Short mmCIF file of C-alpha atoms and ligand atoms in Angstrom, two decimals:
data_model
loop_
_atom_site.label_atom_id
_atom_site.label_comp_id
_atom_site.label_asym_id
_atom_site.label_seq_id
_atom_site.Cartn_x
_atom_site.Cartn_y
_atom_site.Cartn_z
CA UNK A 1 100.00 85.41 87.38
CA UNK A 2 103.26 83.21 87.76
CA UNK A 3 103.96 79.52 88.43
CA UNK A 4 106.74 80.23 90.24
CA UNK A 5 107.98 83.72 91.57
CA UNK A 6 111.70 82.99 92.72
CA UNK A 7 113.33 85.52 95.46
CA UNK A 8 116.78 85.90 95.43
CA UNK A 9 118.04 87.57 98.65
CA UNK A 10 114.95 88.56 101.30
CA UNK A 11 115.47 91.82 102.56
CA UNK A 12 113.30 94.69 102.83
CA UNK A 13 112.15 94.73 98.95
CA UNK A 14 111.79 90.57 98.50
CA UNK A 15 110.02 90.39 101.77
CA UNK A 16 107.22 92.91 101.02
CA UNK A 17 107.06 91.53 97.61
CA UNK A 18 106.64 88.16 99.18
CA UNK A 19 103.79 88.98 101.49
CA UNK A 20 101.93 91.01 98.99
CA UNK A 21 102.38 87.64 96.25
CA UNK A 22 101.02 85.47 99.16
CA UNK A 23 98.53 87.63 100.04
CA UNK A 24 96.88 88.17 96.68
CA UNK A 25 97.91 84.92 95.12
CA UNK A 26 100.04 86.11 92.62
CA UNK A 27 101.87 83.10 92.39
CA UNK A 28 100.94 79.42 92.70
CA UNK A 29 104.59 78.61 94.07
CA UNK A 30 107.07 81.86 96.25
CA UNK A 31 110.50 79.82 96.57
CA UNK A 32 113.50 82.44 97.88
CA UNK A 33 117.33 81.99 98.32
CA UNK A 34 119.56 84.24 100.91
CA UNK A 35 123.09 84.56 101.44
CA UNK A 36 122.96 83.73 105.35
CA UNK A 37 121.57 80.90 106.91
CA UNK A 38 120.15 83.07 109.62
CA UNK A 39 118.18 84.97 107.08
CA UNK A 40 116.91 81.84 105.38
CA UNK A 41 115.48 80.34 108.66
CA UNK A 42 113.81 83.88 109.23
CA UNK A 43 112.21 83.52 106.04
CA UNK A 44 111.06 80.26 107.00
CA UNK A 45 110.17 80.53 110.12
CA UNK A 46 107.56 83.86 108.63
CA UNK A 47 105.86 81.38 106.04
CA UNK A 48 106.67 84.09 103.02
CA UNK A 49 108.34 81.29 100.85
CA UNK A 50 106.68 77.89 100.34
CA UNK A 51 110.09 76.73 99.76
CA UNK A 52 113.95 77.92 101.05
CA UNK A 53 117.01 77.30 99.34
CA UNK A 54 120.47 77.59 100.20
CA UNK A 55 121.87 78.23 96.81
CA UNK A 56 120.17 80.53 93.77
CA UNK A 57 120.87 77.98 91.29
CA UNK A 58 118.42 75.82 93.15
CA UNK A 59 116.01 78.37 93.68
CA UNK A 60 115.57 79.60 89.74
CA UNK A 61 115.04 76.17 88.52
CA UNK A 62 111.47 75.62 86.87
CA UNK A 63 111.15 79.70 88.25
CA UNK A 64 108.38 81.69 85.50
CA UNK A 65 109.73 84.66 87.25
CA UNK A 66 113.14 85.18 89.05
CA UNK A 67 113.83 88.43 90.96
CA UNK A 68 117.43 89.75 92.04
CA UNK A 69 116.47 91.24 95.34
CA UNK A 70 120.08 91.55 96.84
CA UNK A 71 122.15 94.81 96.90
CA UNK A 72 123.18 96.16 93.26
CA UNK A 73 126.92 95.17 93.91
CA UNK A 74 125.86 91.28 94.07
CA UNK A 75 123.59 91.57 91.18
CA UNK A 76 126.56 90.31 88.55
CA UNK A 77 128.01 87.29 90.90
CA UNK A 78 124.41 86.21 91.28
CA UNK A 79 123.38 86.57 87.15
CA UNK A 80 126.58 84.62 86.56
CA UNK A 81 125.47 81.88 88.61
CA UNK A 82 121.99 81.42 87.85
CA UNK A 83 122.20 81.40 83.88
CA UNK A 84 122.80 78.49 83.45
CA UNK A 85 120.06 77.40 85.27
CA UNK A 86 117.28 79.76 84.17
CA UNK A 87 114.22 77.96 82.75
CA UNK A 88 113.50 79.19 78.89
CA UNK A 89 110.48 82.24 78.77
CA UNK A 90 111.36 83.15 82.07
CA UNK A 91 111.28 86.87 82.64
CA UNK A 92 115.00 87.62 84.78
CA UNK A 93 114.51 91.60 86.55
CA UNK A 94 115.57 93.15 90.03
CA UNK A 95 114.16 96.09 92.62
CA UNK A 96 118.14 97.56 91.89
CA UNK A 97 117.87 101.30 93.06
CA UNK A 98 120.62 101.87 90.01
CA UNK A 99 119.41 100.94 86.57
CA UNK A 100 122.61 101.16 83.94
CA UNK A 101 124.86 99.53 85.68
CA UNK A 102 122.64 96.71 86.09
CA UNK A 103 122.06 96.58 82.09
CA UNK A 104 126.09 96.33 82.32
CA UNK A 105 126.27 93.56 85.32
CA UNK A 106 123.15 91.20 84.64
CA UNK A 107 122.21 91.72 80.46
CA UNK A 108 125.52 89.68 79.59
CA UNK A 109 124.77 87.14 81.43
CA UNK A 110 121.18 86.67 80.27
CA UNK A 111 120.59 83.20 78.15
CA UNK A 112 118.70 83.52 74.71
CA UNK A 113 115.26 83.27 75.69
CA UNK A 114 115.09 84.67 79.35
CA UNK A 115 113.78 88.08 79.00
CA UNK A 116 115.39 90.61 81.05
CA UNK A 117 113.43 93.79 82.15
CA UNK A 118 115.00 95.27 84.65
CA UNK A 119 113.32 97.21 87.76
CA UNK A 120 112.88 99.43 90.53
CA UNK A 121 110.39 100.12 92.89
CA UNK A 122 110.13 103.74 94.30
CA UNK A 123 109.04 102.59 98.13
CA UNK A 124 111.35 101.82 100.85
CA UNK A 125 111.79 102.76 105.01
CA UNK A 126 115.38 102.87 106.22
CA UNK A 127 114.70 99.31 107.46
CA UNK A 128 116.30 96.11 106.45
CA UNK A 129 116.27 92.41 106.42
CA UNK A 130 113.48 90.05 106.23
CA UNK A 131 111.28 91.03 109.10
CA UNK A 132 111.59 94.83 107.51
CA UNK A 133 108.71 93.88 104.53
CA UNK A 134 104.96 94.30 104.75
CA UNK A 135 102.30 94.11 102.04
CA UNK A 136 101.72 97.53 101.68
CA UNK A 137 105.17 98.91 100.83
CA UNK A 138 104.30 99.40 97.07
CA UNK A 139 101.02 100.82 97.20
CA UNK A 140 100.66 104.08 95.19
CA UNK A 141 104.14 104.21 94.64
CA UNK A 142 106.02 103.93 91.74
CA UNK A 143 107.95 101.13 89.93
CA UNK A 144 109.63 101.65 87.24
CA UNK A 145 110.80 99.54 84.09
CA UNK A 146 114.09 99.98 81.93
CA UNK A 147 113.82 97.36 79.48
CA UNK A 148 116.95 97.70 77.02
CA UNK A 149 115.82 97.56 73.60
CA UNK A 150 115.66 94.29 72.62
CA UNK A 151 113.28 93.03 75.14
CA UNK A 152 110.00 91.21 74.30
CA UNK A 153 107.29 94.18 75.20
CA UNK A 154 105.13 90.94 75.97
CA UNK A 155 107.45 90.64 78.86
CA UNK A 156 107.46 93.81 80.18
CA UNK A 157 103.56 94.59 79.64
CA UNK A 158 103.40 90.79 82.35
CA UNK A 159 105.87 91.92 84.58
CA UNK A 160 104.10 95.79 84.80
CA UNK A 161 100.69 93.39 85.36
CA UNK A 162 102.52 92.36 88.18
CA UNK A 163 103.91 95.40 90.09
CA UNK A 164 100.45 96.99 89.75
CA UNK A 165 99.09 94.05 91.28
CA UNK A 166 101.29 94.21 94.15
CA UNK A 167 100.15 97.80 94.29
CA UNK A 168 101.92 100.14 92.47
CA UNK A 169 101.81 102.38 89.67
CA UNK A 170 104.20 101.62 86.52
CA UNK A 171 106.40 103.97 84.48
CA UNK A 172 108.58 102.81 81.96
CA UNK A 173 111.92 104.51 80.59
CA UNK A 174 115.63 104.22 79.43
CA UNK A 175 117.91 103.07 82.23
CA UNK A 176 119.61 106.03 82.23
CA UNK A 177 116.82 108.43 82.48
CA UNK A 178 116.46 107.02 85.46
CA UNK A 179 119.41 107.30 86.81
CA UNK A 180 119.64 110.70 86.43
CA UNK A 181 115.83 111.23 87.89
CA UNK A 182 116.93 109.33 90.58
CA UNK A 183 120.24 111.05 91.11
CA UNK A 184 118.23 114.08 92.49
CA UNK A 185 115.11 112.59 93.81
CA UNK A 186 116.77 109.79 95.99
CA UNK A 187 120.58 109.36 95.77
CA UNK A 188 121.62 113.24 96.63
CA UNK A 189 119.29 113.70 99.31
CA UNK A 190 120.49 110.53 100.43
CA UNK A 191 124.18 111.93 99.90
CA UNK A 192 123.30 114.97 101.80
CA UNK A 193 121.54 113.21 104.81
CA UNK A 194 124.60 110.96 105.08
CA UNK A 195 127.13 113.79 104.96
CA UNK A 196 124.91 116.40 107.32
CA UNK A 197 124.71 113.37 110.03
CA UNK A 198 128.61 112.80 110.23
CA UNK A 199 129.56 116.42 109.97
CA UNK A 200 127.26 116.72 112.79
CA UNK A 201 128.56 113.55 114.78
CA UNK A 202 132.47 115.14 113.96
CA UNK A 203 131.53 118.58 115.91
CA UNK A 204 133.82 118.03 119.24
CA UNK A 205 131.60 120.94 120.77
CA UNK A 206 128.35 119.89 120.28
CA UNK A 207 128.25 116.99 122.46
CA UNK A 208 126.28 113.82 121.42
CA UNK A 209 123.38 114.17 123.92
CA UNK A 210 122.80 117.98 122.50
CA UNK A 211 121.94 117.00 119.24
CA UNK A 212 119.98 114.32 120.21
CA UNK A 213 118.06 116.18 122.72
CA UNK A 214 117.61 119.13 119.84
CA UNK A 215 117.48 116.89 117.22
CA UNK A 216 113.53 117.86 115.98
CA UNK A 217 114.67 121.24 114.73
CA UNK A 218 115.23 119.32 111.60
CA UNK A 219 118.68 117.02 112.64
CA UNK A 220 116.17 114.27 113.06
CA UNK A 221 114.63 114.23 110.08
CA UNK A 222 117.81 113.56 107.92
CA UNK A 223 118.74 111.15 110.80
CA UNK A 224 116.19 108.40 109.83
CA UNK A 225 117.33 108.86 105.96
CA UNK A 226 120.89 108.31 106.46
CA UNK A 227 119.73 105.21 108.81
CA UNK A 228 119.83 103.48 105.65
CA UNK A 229 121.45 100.45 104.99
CA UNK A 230 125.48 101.35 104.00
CA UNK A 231 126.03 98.07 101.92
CA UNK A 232 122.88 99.07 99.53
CA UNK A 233 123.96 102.83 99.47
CA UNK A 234 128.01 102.59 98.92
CA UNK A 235 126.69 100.50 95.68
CA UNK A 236 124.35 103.04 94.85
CA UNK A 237 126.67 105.90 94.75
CA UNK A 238 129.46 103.72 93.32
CA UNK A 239 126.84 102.18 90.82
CA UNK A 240 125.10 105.85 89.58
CA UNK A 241 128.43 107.86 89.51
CA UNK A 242 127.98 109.55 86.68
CA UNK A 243 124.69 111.33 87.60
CA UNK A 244 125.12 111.38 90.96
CA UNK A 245 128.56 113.59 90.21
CA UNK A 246 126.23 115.71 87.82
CA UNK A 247 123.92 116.47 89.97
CA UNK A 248 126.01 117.03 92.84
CA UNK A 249 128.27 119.61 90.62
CA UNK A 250 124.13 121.64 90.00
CA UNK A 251 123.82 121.17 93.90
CA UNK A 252 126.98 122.92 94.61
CA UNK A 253 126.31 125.91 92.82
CA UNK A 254 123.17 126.49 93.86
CA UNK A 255 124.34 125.69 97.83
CA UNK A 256 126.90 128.60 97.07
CA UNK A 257 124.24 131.09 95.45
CA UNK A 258 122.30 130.38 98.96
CA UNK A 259 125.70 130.91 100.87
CA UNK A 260 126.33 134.02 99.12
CA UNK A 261 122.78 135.51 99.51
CA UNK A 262 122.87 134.26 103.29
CA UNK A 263 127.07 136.48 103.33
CA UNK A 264 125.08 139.78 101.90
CA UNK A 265 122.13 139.75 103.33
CA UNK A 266 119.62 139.00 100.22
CA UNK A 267 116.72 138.01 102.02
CA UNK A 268 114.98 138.82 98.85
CA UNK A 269 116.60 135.54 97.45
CA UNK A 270 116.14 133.23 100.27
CA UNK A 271 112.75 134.21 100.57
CA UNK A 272 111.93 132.95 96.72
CA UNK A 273 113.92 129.62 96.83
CA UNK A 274 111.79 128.97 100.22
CA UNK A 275 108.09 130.06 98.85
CA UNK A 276 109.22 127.77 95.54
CA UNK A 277 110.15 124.52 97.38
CA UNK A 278 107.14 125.21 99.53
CA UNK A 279 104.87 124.76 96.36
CA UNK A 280 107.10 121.82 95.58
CA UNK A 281 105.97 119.97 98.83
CA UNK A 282 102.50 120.88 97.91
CA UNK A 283 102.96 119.06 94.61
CA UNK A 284 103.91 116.18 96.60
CA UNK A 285 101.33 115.87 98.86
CA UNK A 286 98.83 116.12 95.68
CA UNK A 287 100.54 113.53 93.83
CA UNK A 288 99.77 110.96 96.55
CA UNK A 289 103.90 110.62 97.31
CA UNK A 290 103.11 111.93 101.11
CA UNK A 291 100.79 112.82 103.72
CA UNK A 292 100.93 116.39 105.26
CA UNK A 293 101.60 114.42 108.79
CA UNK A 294 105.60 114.27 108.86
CA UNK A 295 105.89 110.23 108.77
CA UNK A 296 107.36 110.13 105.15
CA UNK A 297 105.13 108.50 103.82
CA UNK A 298 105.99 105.20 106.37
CA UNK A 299 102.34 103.58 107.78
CA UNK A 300 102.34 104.42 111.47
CA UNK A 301 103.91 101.85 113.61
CA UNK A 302 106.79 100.41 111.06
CA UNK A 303 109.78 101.96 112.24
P1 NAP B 401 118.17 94.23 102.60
O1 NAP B 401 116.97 94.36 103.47
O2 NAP B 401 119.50 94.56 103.15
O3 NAP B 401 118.22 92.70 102.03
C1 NAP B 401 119.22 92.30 101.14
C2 NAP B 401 119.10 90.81 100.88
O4 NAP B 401 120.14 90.44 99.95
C3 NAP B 401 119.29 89.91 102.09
O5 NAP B 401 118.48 88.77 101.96
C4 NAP B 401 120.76 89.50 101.98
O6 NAP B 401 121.01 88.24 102.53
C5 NAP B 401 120.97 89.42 100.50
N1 NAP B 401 122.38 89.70 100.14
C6 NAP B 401 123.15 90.72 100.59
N2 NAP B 401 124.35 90.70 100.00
C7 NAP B 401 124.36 89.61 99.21
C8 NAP B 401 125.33 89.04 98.37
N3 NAP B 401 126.56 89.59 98.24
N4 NAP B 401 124.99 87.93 97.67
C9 NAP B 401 123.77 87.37 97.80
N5 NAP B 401 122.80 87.88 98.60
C10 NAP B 401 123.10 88.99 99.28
O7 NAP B 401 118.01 95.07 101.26
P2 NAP B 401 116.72 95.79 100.63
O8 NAP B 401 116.51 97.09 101.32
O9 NAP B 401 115.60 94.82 100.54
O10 NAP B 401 117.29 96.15 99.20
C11 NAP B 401 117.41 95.16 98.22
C12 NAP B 401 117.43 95.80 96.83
O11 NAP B 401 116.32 96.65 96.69
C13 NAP B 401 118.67 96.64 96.54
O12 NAP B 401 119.13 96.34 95.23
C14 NAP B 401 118.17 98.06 96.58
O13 NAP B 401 118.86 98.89 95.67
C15 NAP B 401 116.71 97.90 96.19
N6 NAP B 401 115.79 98.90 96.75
C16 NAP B 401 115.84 99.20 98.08
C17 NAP B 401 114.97 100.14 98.61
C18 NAP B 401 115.01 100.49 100.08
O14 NAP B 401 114.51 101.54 100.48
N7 NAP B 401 115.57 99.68 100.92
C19 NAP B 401 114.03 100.77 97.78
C20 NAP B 401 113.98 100.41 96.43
C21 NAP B 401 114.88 99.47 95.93
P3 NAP B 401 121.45 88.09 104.08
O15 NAP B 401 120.32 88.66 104.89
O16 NAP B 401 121.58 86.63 104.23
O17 NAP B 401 122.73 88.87 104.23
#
């Protein structure tokens, strides 16, 4: 589909993206760039890149199809330094969890001619770094496009040809559509996971090995989400304030109408929010986003 699909920063997301490519031959030519030595040797040393480089101005030369793969907070730095050096047609987009502020950091940077569509694919584990990826990550999930107004839908109807090849299912919207449908589907629970874990790890009377040894009443669960990687979340939360402050401010009441009902004792009330989020799970399970089994989704055996 691509001459040559440039990586910049091998994590999780440009690892799995670089097996699938390989796999399927989605690319004549994978070339990647990392920040650390370390993680260039790794990608190396796994064959997932026909070619390493040390910097990203190296790596997006001649490149049909460059994609920002690092945390959202080094998306700017790295658009600033690769313009120059982006080959003319080339479509520029990223796997950036936030989608506005990535309009705001990359699009001014974009030369005239390199279509920008940016990204994000719905998939993930709480694992990171290069050895994190497999093939399969993307499969029935969703990625979705935000490509601001001006783009070339040419580009944007190639680069959906390409996430569906690597397995997924495309949606495209308005950057900050998504931000908000992300604010409640990913960055609040994420929020809530983070905060329930350290209030949890603060409680002086509950010692550590008691909630680890109780931990599968439900602790454990919210463990493994707020596993996640800190760098890629403080610029999620910093990078999505707006919506993530909106929907936090709808949380909060509703916690409080739950706190209340729990204070007089309206079972009546509990008893309807829990039979409706039931159904919700349901609806989950039918859309393909989960098996019944409790693995979130993950296939057996990866972390
Ligand atoms: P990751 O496993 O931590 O990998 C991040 C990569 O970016 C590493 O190669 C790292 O290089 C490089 N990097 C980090 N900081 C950098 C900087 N300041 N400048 C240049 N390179 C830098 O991350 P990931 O989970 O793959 O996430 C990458 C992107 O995917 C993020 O934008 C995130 O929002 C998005 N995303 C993540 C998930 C998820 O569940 N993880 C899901 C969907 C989308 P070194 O290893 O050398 O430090």
């Amino acid at each position: 589909m691509f001459d040559r699909l440039c990586l910049i920063g091998v994590g999780l997301i440009g690892s799995s993206i670089a097996h699938r490519a390989r796999r399927d031959g989605l690319a004549k030519e994978i070339v990647a760039t990392a920040r650390s030595q370390a993680t260039r040797d790794t990608v190396a040393r796994l064959k997932i890149a026909d070619k390493v480089y040390a910097t990203a101005a190296e790596a997006v030369a001649g490149a049909d199809l460059v994609i920002l793969c690092t945390p959202p907070g080094a998306f700017g730095a790295v658009a600033k330094e690769i313009a120059p050096h982006l080959a003319p047609g080339a479509i520029l987009t990223d796997v950036g969890s936030v989608k506005q502020a990535v309009v705001d950091d990359v699009g001014p940077h974009v030369p005239p001619g390199v279509h920008f569509v940016p990204g994000h694919p719905v998939a993930g584990t709480e694992n990171s770094g290069p050895e994190s990826g497999f093939a399969e990550l993307f499969e029935g999930r969703w990625s979705i496009l935000t490509p601001p107004q001006a783009t070339d839908p040419a580009a944007t109807d190639k680069l959906a040809a390409f996430w569906k090849a690597l397995g997924s299912k495309v949606e495209v919207m308005d950057a900050r559509h998504h931000d908000l449908v992300l604010a409640i589907t990913s960055h609040v629970p994420h929020l809530i996971a983070y905060n329930i874990v350290g209030t949890a790890a603060d409680l002086e009377e509950v010692t550590q090995s008691e909630v680890i040894k109780f931990s599968a009443g439900g602790f454990r669960d919210f463990t493994r989400i707020a596993a996640s990687d800190p760098t890629m979340w403080r610029d999620i939360f910093l990078g999505n304030k707006e919506a993530v402050l909106e929907m936090l401010g709808r949380f909060t009441e509703d916690l409080t109408a739950l706190q209340r009902a729990i204070r007089w004792g309206d079972g009546d009330t509990l008893f309807n929010l829990f039979t409706r989020t039931r159904a919700i799970r349901r609806e989950v399970i039918d859309a393909g986003q989960e098996t019944p089994a409790a693995d979130f989704g993950r296939p057996h055996g990866k972390g």
